[in-house]
Amino acid sequence: MIRAQSIHAVAGFVLSLALAAGSLAGADLQCGTCHLAQAHEQPKTAMGRALQLPGSNSVLNNHPLLTTTKGVYTYRVETHNGLTTYAVSDATGEIKVPIRYSFGFRSQTYVLEYQGRIYESLVSYFAEPDALDTTIGDDALHPQTLLQAFGRELDSATVADCFGCHSTGSGDAKTLHLAALRPGVTCDHCHEDALLHQNAALKGKRDFLPKDLKQNTPYEISELCGKCHRTWETVMRLPIRGPVDVRFQPYRLANSKCFDGQDSRLSCITCHDPHQKLLPEAAFVDTKCLACHAGSAVSAAFASAAPVKVCPVAKSNCASCHMPKIPVPGSHRQFTDHQIRVVKAGSTFPN
């Protein structure tokens, strides 16, 4: 049996186990003192649980044994008393390590340490079909050794991106502060001036207010959300095209005729409140569509905007036709396509 060495290091990084001053202060943020509703609800969202640590992972706690076989390799994810191990074995032996970082909420992938290097697990848990299967994007991999079957090794830039999007306070591309990591997307992940605002308030100064992100232009909001959900520019540099791109909502939205980057009626936060669970009802989404596509009922504030067409088919359940659900290979789920358009039967997926 091959066992993982207890080495807390990442190749190519200066790994600091001491709390950085900014991260420590960030961990002491008390946003809920004033912003009670947002601070109470946001941690329950998928973003708030984008990274989970041992003991807090309800999926693993409710599935004490997950197992699957891929070719000659058998995978086991076992949880006991809040601690979880990930193991892969074949006729030659076994590699077994603790799972310290679970990325994702309902469906999740595991970032693992083995012999001082960082790997993405080759199998992940998927809510549908409530089982382990090959990690999305790894279908083309055909492992020939136990180590290759264990997972895909990640370079330092990818590790920084993973932790940077799924957690808060973990550092940057040059220094990774795993000890300072706070799981999930917290307040100061998006509100970068939150600490300065709080410190000023504690001193009785009310003159420093962080920028209200609602005042950003749709383009600026798209760039902010796109740091993790992929901007148009980022996707254009990627070597992949096809249905997998439907996961990158800011990119898809930017391809819409509806989106011009300045008209505040359409941005990421038009339909999605980052502090709330993602459960927009059809009627709610309809009101956003009809803010533009309602003929003469357009708000006076946008009277000078270019005229837009009114849908001749219906004025309800707009997203069911104009934002179809697209299955992404290997993901076991469908994603809403944010490239708002007239979808014609038999049409190919537009990139």
mmCIF file of C-alpha atoms in Angstrom:
data_model
loop_
_atom_site.group_PDB
_atom_site.id
_atom_site.type_symbol
_atom_site.label_atom_id
_atom_site.label_comp_id
_atom_site.label_asym_id
_atom_site.label_seq_id
_atom_site.Cartn_x
_atom_site.Cartn_y
_atom_site.Cartn_z
ATOM 1 C CA MET A 1 0.000 0.000 0.000
ATOM 2 C CA ILE A 2 1.249 3.456 -0.904
ATOM 3 C CA ARG A 3 0.270 6.122 1.624
ATOM 4 C CA ALA A 4 0.367 9.874 1.161
ATOM 5 C CA GLN A 5 3.096 11.745 2.973
ATOM 6 C CA SER A 6 1.864 14.438 5.327
ATOM 7 C CA ILE A 7 3.393 17.291 3.380
ATOM 8 C CA HIS A 8 1.501 20.579 3.226
ATOM 9 C CA ALA A 9 3.178 22.052 0.147
ATOM 10 C CA VAL A 10 2.416 23.035 -3.408
ATOM 11 C CA ALA A 11 5.064 22.881 -6.131
ATOM 12 C CA GLY A 12 5.905 26.328 -7.450
ATOM 13 C CA PHE A 13 4.336 28.199 -4.502
ATOM 14 C CA VAL A 14 5.643 29.875 -1.421
ATOM 15 C CA LEU A 15 3.244 28.276 1.038
ATOM 16 C CA SER A 16 2.703 30.372 4.138
ATOM 17 C CA LEU A 17 1.099 28.665 7.124
ATOM 18 C CA ALA A 18 0.891 31.967 8.989
ATOM 19 C CA LEU A 19 -2.184 34.096 8.644
ATOM 20 C CA ALA A 20 -1.573 37.063 6.402
ATOM 21 C CA ALA A 21 -2.615 40.328 7.990
ATOM 22 C CA GLY A 22 -5.322 40.978 5.405
ATOM 23 C CA SER A 23 -6.704 37.452 5.644
ATOM 24 C CA LEU A 24 -6.790 37.525 9.426
ATOM 25 C CA ALA A 25 -8.675 40.789 9.411
ATOM 26 C CA GLY A 26 -10.976 39.461 6.724
ATOM 27 C CA ALA A 27 -11.796 36.474 8.913
ATOM 28 C CA ASP A 28 -12.869 38.939 11.635
ATOM 29 C CA LEU A 29 -15.374 40.716 9.414
ATOM 30 C CA GLN A 30 -18.696 41.167 11.188
ATOM 31 C CA CYS A 31 -20.855 42.159 8.225
ATOM 32 C CA GLY A 32 -23.923 40.599 9.795
ATOM 33 C CA THR A 33 -23.961 43.266 12.503
ATOM 34 C CA CYS A 34 -25.535 45.655 9.999
ATOM 35 C CA HIS A 35 -26.298 43.506 6.953
ATOM 36 C CA LEU A 36 -28.217 40.835 8.807
ATOM 37 C CA ALA A 37 -30.314 39.405 5.976
ATOM 38 C CA GLN A 38 -27.433 39.093 3.500
ATOM 39 C CA ALA A 39 -25.017 37.640 6.052
ATOM 40 C CA HIS A 40 -27.619 35.088 7.138
ATOM 41 C CA GLU A 41 -28.641 33.872 3.690
ATOM 42 C CA GLN A 42 -25.460 34.122 1.595
ATOM 43 C CA PRO A 43 -23.541 31.293 3.360
ATOM 44 C CA LYS A 44 -26.388 28.944 2.371
ATOM 45 C CA THR A 45 -25.938 29.606 -1.343
ATOM 46 C CA ALA A 46 -23.913 27.428 -3.705
ATOM 47 C CA MET A 47 -21.258 30.150 -3.781
ATOM 48 C CA GLY A 48 -21.185 30.278 -0.002
ATOM 49 C CA ARG A 49 -20.508 26.532 -0.005
ATOM 50 C CA ALA A 50 -18.237 26.436 -3.063
ATOM 51 C CA LEU A 51 -15.513 24.828 -0.956
ATOM 52 C CA GLN A 52 -16.176 22.619 2.055
ATOM 53 C CA LEU A 53 -13.814 21.372 4.717
ATOM 54 C CA PRO A 54 -13.903 18.046 6.592
ATOM 55 C CA GLY A 55 -16.869 17.603 8.891
ATOM 56 C CA SER A 56 -19.035 20.270 7.231
ATOM 57 C CA ASN A 57 -19.717 18.387 4.012
ATOM 58 C CA SER A 58 -23.297 17.112 4.088
ATOM 59 C CA VAL A 59 -22.843 15.069 0.899
ATOM 60 C CA LEU A 60 -19.973 13.071 2.377
ATOM 61 C CA ASN A 61 -21.571 12.852 5.815
ATOM 62 C CA ASN A 62 -24.716 11.394 4.217
ATOM 63 C CA HIS A 63 -22.732 8.994 2.020
ATOM 64 C CA PRO A 64 -20.294 7.144 4.318
ATOM 65 C CA LEU A 65 -19.199 4.928 1.424
ATOM 66 C CA LEU A 66 -19.020 5.863 -2.240
ATOM 67 C CA THR A 67 -17.379 3.474 -4.667
ATOM 68 C CA THR A 68 -16.980 2.972 -8.397
ATOM 69 C CA THR A 69 -14.786 1.022 -10.799
ATOM 70 C CA LYS A 70 -13.149 2.467 -13.901
ATOM 71 C CA GLY A 71 -11.358 -0.190 -15.932
ATOM 72 C CA VAL A 72 -8.922 -1.956 -13.612
ATOM 73 C CA TYR A 73 -9.099 0.787 -10.982
ATOM 74 C CA THR A 74 -11.434 0.840 -7.992
ATOM 75 C CA TYR A 75 -12.258 4.080 -6.170
ATOM 76 C CA ARG A 76 -13.510 4.400 -2.600
ATOM 77 C CA VAL A 77 -14.544 7.560 -0.772
ATOM 78 C CA GLU A 78 -15.150 6.690 2.888
ATOM 79 C CA THR A 79 -16.315 8.965 5.684
ATOM 80 C CA HIS A 80 -16.118 8.199 9.394
ATOM 81 C CA ASN A 81 -16.592 10.682 12.253
ATOM 82 C CA GLY A 82 -16.348 13.656 9.925
ATOM 83 C CA LEU A 83 -13.094 12.550 8.301
ATOM 84 C CA THR A 84 -13.029 11.357 4.688
ATOM 85 C CA THR A 85 -10.466 9.410 2.674
ATOM 86 C CA TYR A 86 -10.109 9.017 -1.073
ATOM 87 C CA ALA A 87 -8.532 5.783 -2.323
ATOM 88 C CA VAL A 88 -7.774 4.221 -5.677
ATOM 89 C CA SER A 89 -6.494 0.668 -6.016
ATOM 90 C CA ASP A 90 -5.611 -1.959 -8.592
ATOM 91 C CA ALA A 91 -3.756 -5.263 -8.583
ATOM 92 C CA THR A 92 -0.477 -3.476 -7.771
ATOM 93 C CA GLY A 93 -1.559 -1.596 -4.660
ATOM 94 C CA GLU A 94 -3.438 1.397 -3.345
ATOM 95 C CA ILE A 95 -3.040 5.148 -2.924
ATOM 96 C CA LYS A 96 -5.074 6.529 -0.064
ATOM 97 C CA VAL A 97 -5.189 10.119 1.189
ATOM 98 C CA PRO A 98 -7.468 12.287 3.335
ATOM 99 C CA ILE A 99 -9.869 14.639 1.568
ATOM 100 C CA ARG A 100 -9.230 18.120 2.954
ATOM 101 C CA TYR A 101 -10.857 20.207 0.229
ATOM 102 C CA SER A 102 -14.172 19.447 -1.479
ATOM 103 C CA PHE A 103 -14.889 21.805 -4.370
ATOM 104 C CA GLY A 104 -18.559 22.270 -5.183
ATOM 105 C CA PHE A 105 -21.788 21.959 -3.245
ATOM 106 C CA ARG A 106 -24.201 19.364 -4.625
ATOM 107 C CA SER A 107 -21.792 17.850 -7.135
ATOM 108 C CA GLN A 108 -18.200 18.015 -5.973
ATOM 109 C CA THR A 109 -14.605 17.314 -6.948
ATOM 110 C CA TYR A 110 -11.771 16.712 -4.515
ATOM 111 C CA VAL A 111 -8.435 18.510 -4.485
ATOM 112 C CA LEU A 112 -5.861 16.182 -2.955
ATOM 113 C CA GLU A 113 -2.290 16.284 -1.677
ATOM 114 C CA TYR A 114 0.069 13.421 -2.450
ATOM 115 C CA GLN A 115 3.831 13.427 -1.989
ATOM 116 C CA GLY A 116 3.985 17.201 -1.878
ATOM 117 C CA ARG A 117 1.949 17.734 -5.042
ATOM 118 C CA ILE A 118 -1.637 18.749 -5.691
ATOM 119 C CA TYR A 119 -4.072 16.650 -7.733
ATOM 120 C CA GLU A 120 -7.661 16.893 -8.881
ATOM 121 C CA SER A 121 -9.464 13.635 -8.175
ATOM 122 C CA LEU A 122 -10.112 11.612 -11.312
ATOM 123 C CA VAL A 123 -13.602 10.802 -10.058
ATOM 124 C CA SER A 124 -16.131 13.189 -8.563
ATOM 125 C CA TYR A 125 -19.481 12.928 -6.829
ATOM 126 C CA PHE A 126 -22.494 13.906 -8.940
ATOM 127 C CA ALA A 127 -25.888 14.669 -7.415
ATOM 128 C CA GLU A 128 -27.370 12.948 -10.446
ATOM 129 C CA PRO A 129 -27.019 9.954 -10.440
ATOM 130 C CA ASP A 130 -26.034 10.265 -6.734
ATOM 131 C CA ALA A 131 -22.769 8.448 -7.347
ATOM 132 C CA LEU A 132 -19.116 8.753 -8.272
ATOM 133 C CA ASP A 133 -18.178 9.138 -11.920
ATOM 134 C CA THR A 134 -15.329 10.504 -14.010
ATOM 135 C CA THR A 135 -14.589 14.150 -13.263
ATOM 136 C CA ILE A 136 -15.933 16.480 -15.933
ATOM 137 C CA GLY A 137 -13.288 17.161 -18.566
ATOM 138 C CA ASP A 138 -11.287 14.022 -17.760
ATOM 139 C CA ASP A 139 -13.149 11.594 -20.034
ATOM 140 C CA ALA A 140 -10.288 11.693 -22.533
ATOM 141 C CA LEU A 141 -7.771 10.529 -19.923
ATOM 142 C CA HIS A 142 -6.850 6.850 -20.006
ATOM 143 C CA PRO A 143 -4.631 6.161 -16.981
ATOM 144 C CA GLN A 144 -1.917 3.566 -17.370
ATOM 145 C CA THR A 145 -0.571 3.712 -13.808
ATOM 146 C CA LEU A 146 -2.035 3.898 -10.328
ATOM 147 C CA LEU A 147 -0.801 7.461 -9.922
ATOM 148 C CA GLN A 148 -2.418 8.536 -13.201
ATOM 149 C CA ALA A 149 -5.655 6.906 -12.053
ATOM 150 C CA PHE A 150 -5.387 8.728 -8.722
ATOM 151 C CA GLY A 151 -5.867 12.148 -10.284
ATOM 152 C CA ARG A 152 -4.698 14.865 -12.619
ATOM 153 C CA GLU A 153 -1.760 16.848 -11.283
ATOM 154 C CA LEU A 154 -2.414 20.581 -11.133
ATOM 155 C CA ASP A 155 0.142 23.270 -11.833
ATOM 156 C CA SER A 156 0.548 26.205 -9.466
ATOM 157 C CA ALA A 157 -1.513 28.611 -11.599
ATOM 158 C CA THR A 158 -4.457 26.196 -11.699
ATOM 159 C CA VAL A 159 -4.254 25.617 -7.946
ATOM 160 C CA ALA A 160 -4.330 29.379 -7.377
ATOM 161 C CA ASP A 161 -7.369 29.723 -9.635
ATOM 162 C CA CYS A 162 -9.201 26.864 -7.928
ATOM 163 C CA PHE A 163 -8.727 28.155 -4.404
ATOM 164 C CA GLY A 164 -9.111 31.774 -5.493
ATOM 165 C CA CYS A 165 -12.619 31.175 -6.827
ATOM 166 C CA HIS A 166 -13.898 28.587 -4.369
ATOM 167 C CA SER A 167 -12.597 30.155 -1.153
ATOM 168 C CA THR A 168 -11.739 33.513 0.392
ATOM 169 C CA GLY A 169 -8.419 34.716 1.794
ATOM 170 C CA SER A 170 -6.323 31.925 0.288
ATOM 171 C CA GLY A 171 -3.766 34.259 -1.261
ATOM 172 C CA ASP A 172 -2.791 34.901 -4.847
ATOM 173 C CA ALA A 173 -0.852 33.336 -7.718
ATOM 174 C CA LYS A 174 2.479 33.766 -5.904
ATOM 175 C CA THR A 175 1.636 32.900 -2.319
ATOM 176 C CA LEU A 176 -0.954 30.405 -1.157
ATOM 177 C CA HIS A 177 -2.121 30.838 2.457
ATOM 178 C CA LEU A 178 -4.046 27.639 3.102
ATOM 179 C CA ALA A 179 -4.108 28.280 6.841
ATOM 180 C CA ALA A 180 -5.849 31.598 6.191
ATOM 181 C CA LEU A 181 -8.397 30.061 3.848
ATOM 182 C CA ARG A 182 -12.064 30.602 4.585
ATOM 183 C CA PRO A 183 -14.268 28.107 2.736
ATOM 184 C CA GLY A 184 -16.626 29.430 0.106
ATOM 185 C CA VAL A 185 -17.274 32.897 -1.254
ATOM 186 C CA THR A 186 -17.661 35.297 1.669
ATOM 187 C CA CYS A 187 -18.481 39.021 1.794
ATOM 188 C CA ASP A 188 -15.015 40.421 1.075
ATOM 189 C CA HIS A 189 -14.488 38.059 -1.848
ATOM 190 C CA CYS A 190 -16.650 40.427 -3.922
ATOM 191 C CA HIS A 191 -16.789 43.504 -1.689
ATOM 192 C CA GLU A 192 -13.069 44.223 -1.647
ATOM 193 C CA ASP A 193 -13.427 47.340 0.542
ATOM 194 C CA ALA A 194 -15.470 45.572 3.215
ATOM 195 C CA LEU A 195 -12.600 45.520 5.726
ATOM 196 C CA LEU A 196 -11.850 49.233 5.329
ATOM 197 C CA HIS A 197 -15.545 49.991 5.644
ATOM 198 C CA GLN A 198 -15.840 47.971 8.841
ATOM 199 C CA ASN A 199 -12.709 49.445 10.417
ATOM 200 C CA ALA A 200 -13.938 52.956 9.670
ATOM 201 C CA ALA A 201 -17.342 52.176 11.181
ATOM 202 C CA LEU A 202 -15.725 50.776 14.330
ATOM 203 C CA LYS A 203 -13.968 54.123 14.732
ATOM 204 C CA GLY A 204 -17.273 55.927 14.383
ATOM 205 C CA LYS A 205 -16.528 57.150 10.884
ATOM 206 C CA ARG A 206 -19.449 56.840 8.501
ATOM 207 C CA ASP A 207 -17.832 58.638 5.595
ATOM 208 C CA PHE A 208 -16.195 55.570 4.040
ATOM 209 C CA LEU A 209 -18.648 53.408 2.137
ATOM 210 C CA PRO A 210 -17.592 50.651 -0.250
ATOM 211 C CA LYS A 211 -18.840 50.973 -3.779
ATOM 212 C CA ASP A 212 -22.394 49.749 -4.249
ATOM 213 C CA LEU A 213 -21.912 47.058 -6.878
ATOM 214 C CA LYS A 214 -25.390 47.790 -8.205
ATOM 215 C CA GLN A 215 -23.957 51.076 -9.477
ATOM 216 C CA ASN A 216 -21.526 49.235 -11.740
ATOM 217 C CA THR A 217 -22.287 49.027 -15.418
ATOM 218 C CA PRO A 218 -23.421 45.627 -16.700
ATOM 219 C CA TYR A 219 -19.993 45.267 -18.318
ATOM 220 C CA GLU A 220 -18.250 45.899 -14.987
ATOM 221 C CA ILE A 221 -20.551 43.438 -13.229
ATOM 222 C CA SER A 222 -19.845 40.855 -15.932
ATOM 223 C CA GLU A 223 -16.111 41.364 -15.452
ATOM 224 C CA LEU A 224 -16.464 40.925 -11.675
ATOM 225 C CA CYS A 225 -18.571 37.764 -11.919
ATOM 226 C CA GLY A 226 -16.408 36.563 -14.785
ATOM 227 C CA LYS A 227 -13.337 36.374 -12.573
ATOM 228 C CA CYS A 228 -14.715 32.978 -11.602
ATOM 229 C CA HIS A 229 -17.535 32.317 -14.065
ATOM 230 C CA ARG A 230 -15.318 33.289 -17.061
ATOM 231 C CA THR A 231 -15.427 36.555 -18.956
ATOM 232 C CA TRP A 232 -15.904 36.823 -22.712
ATOM 233 C CA GLU A 233 -12.199 37.563 -23.145
ATOM 234 C CA THR A 234 -11.166 34.556 -21.032
ATOM 235 C CA VAL A 235 -13.305 32.085 -22.963
ATOM 236 C CA MET A 236 -12.084 33.421 -26.294
ATOM 237 C CA ARG A 237 -8.562 32.466 -25.230
ATOM 238 C CA LEU A 238 -9.593 28.922 -24.313
ATOM 239 C CA PRO A 239 -8.945 26.103 -26.794
ATOM 240 C CA ILE A 240 -12.400 24.571 -26.231
ATOM 241 C CA ARG A 241 -15.712 25.279 -27.899
ATOM 242 C CA GLY A 242 -19.120 23.663 -27.885
ATOM 243 C CA PRO A 243 -21.783 22.941 -25.255
ATOM 244 C CA VAL A 244 -19.223 22.978 -22.433
ATOM 245 C CA ASP A 245 -19.099 26.769 -22.852
ATOM 246 C CA VAL A 246 -22.680 27.046 -21.587
ATOM 247 C CA ARG A 247 -21.216 26.870 -18.068
ATOM 248 C CA PHE A 248 -19.568 30.259 -18.586
ATOM 249 C CA GLN A 249 -22.523 32.562 -18.062
ATOM 250 C CA PRO A 250 -20.843 35.998 -18.471
ATOM 251 C CA TYR A 251 -19.405 34.844 -21.794
ATOM 252 C CA ARG A 252 -22.748 33.547 -23.004
ATOM 253 C CA LEU A 253 -24.589 36.680 -21.865
ATOM 254 C CA ALA A 254 -22.084 38.889 -23.685
ATOM 255 C CA ASN A 255 -22.950 37.056 -26.915
ATOM 256 C CA SER A 256 -26.614 38.028 -26.575
ATOM 257 C CA LYS A 257 -28.106 40.792 -28.715
ATOM 258 C CA CYS A 258 -29.801 41.920 -25.496
ATOM 259 C CA PHE A 259 -26.510 42.771 -23.835
ATOM 260 C CA ASP A 260 -24.716 46.028 -24.592
ATOM 261 C CA GLY A 261 -22.681 46.484 -21.411
ATOM 262 C CA GLN A 262 -24.283 49.799 -20.437
ATOM 263 C CA ASP A 263 -28.055 49.297 -20.278
ATOM 264 C CA SER A 264 -28.647 48.518 -16.601
ATOM 265 C CA ARG A 265 -31.767 46.497 -17.359
ATOM 266 C CA LEU A 266 -29.622 43.464 -18.198
ATOM 267 C CA SER A 267 -26.656 42.245 -16.159
ATOM 268 C CA CYS A 268 -25.774 39.216 -14.063
ATOM 269 C CA ILE A 269 -27.571 40.648 -11.031
ATOM 270 C CA THR A 270 -30.731 41.472 -12.967
ATOM 271 C CA CYS A 271 -31.997 37.975 -12.177
ATOM 272 C CA HIS A 272 -29.453 36.677 -9.673
ATOM 273 C CA ASP A 273 -29.051 38.085 -6.181
ATOM 274 C CA PRO A 274 -25.660 36.714 -5.034
ATOM 275 C CA HIS A 275 -26.927 36.708 -1.445
ATOM 276 C CA GLN A 276 -29.851 34.385 -2.197
ATOM 277 C CA LYS A 277 -30.203 30.804 -3.345
ATOM 278 C CA LEU A 278 -30.518 30.454 -7.087
ATOM 279 C CA LEU A 279 -34.260 29.853 -7.374
ATOM 280 C CA PRO A 280 -35.633 32.512 -9.738
ATOM 281 C CA GLU A 281 -39.271 31.829 -10.578
ATOM 282 C CA ALA A 282 -40.448 32.077 -14.176
ATOM 283 C CA ALA A 283 -42.762 34.985 -13.367
ATOM 284 C CA PHE A 284 -39.876 36.916 -11.821
ATOM 285 C CA VAL A 285 -37.669 36.356 -14.875
ATOM 286 C CA ASP A 286 -40.556 37.415 -17.130
ATOM 287 C CA THR A 287 -40.657 40.837 -15.474
ATOM 288 C CA LYS A 288 -36.992 41.326 -16.365
ATOM 289 C CA CYS A 289 -37.562 40.367 -19.983
ATOM 290 C CA LEU A 290 -40.613 42.602 -20.274
ATOM 291 C CA ALA A 291 -38.656 45.574 -18.942
ATOM 292 C CA CYS A 292 -37.445 45.827 -22.536
ATOM 293 C CA HIS A 293 -39.777 43.628 -24.591
ATOM 294 C CA ALA A 294 -43.126 45.104 -23.593
ATOM 295 C CA GLY A 295 -43.784 47.489 -26.444
ATOM 296 C CA SER A 296 -45.113 50.808 -25.168
ATOM 297 C CA ALA A 297 -44.729 49.821 -21.515
ATOM 298 C CA VAL A 298 -41.016 50.660 -21.490
ATOM 299 C CA SER A 299 -39.860 52.716 -18.536
ATOM 300 C CA ALA A 300 -39.442 56.432 -19.248
ATOM 301 C CA ALA A 301 -35.878 56.184 -17.966
ATOM 302 C CA PHE A 302 -35.020 54.151 -21.049
ATOM 303 C CA ALA A 303 -37.200 55.969 -23.577
ATOM 304 C CA SER A 304 -34.141 56.927 -25.620
ATOM 305 C CA ALA A 305 -32.946 53.333 -25.913
ATOM 306 C CA ALA A 306 -33.149 51.609 -29.252
ATOM 307 C CA PRO A 307 -36.546 49.924 -29.797
ATOM 308 C CA VAL A 308 -36.679 46.171 -29.309
ATOM 309 C CA LYS A 309 -39.007 43.545 -30.686
ATOM 310 C CA VAL A 310 -41.984 42.241 -28.780
ATOM 311 C CA CYS A 311 -42.301 38.463 -28.719
ATOM 312 C CA PRO A 312 -45.231 37.438 -30.958
ATOM 313 C CA VAL A 313 -45.617 34.056 -29.237
ATOM 314 C CA ALA A 314 -46.087 34.735 -25.539
ATOM 315 C CA LYS A 315 -45.455 37.111 -22.674
ATOM 316 C CA SER A 316 -44.782 34.526 -20.004
ATOM 317 C CA ASN A 317 -42.259 31.793 -19.279
ATOM 318 C CA CYS A 318 -39.796 33.605 -21.557
ATOM 319 C CA ALA A 319 -36.702 31.702 -20.450
ATOM 320 C CA SER A 320 -38.158 28.331 -21.445
ATOM 321 C CA CYS A 321 -37.876 29.354 -25.103
ATOM 322 C CA HIS A 322 -35.118 31.931 -25.169
ATOM 323 C CA MET A 323 -32.722 30.461 -22.570
ATOM 324 C CA PRO A 324 -32.824 26.696 -23.175
ATOM 325 C CA LYS A 325 -31.310 24.069 -20.916
ATOM 326 C CA ILE A 326 -28.204 22.555 -22.492
ATOM 327 C CA PRO A 327 -26.728 19.211 -21.332
ATOM 328 C CA VAL A 328 -22.976 19.387 -20.779
ATOM 329 C CA PRO A 329 -21.159 16.121 -21.544
ATOM 330 C CA GLY A 330 -19.772 14.493 -18.436
ATOM 331 C CA SER A 331 -21.576 16.810 -15.996
ATOM 332 C CA HIS A 332 -24.762 14.750 -15.492
ATOM 333 C CA ARG A 333 -26.789 17.950 -15.589
ATOM 334 C CA GLN A 334 -28.158 20.695 -17.801
ATOM 335 C CA PHE A 335 -27.131 24.340 -17.647
ATOM 336 C CA THR A 336 -29.278 27.334 -18.565
ATOM 337 C CA ASP A 337 -27.877 28.991 -21.670
ATOM 338 C CA HIS A 338 -27.473 32.706 -20.958
ATOM 339 C CA GLN A 339 -27.038 33.540 -24.635
ATOM 340 C CA ILE A 340 -30.566 34.920 -24.941
ATOM 341 C CA ARG A 341 -31.822 34.310 -28.455
ATOM 342 C CA VAL A 342 -34.575 32.948 -30.654
ATOM 343 C CA VAL A 343 -33.977 29.206 -30.564
ATOM 344 C CA LYS A 344 -35.018 27.419 -33.697
ATOM 345 C CA ALA A 345 -35.685 23.677 -33.838
ATOM 346 C CA GLY A 346 -32.678 21.742 -35.096
ATOM 347 C CA SER A 347 -30.311 24.704 -34.841
ATOM 348 C CA THR A 348 -26.729 24.007 -33.790
ATOM 349 C CA PHE A 349 -25.298 25.258 -30.516
ATOM 350 C CA PRO A 350 -24.022 28.811 -31.121
ATOM 351 C CA ASN A 351 -20.548 29.648 -29.861
#
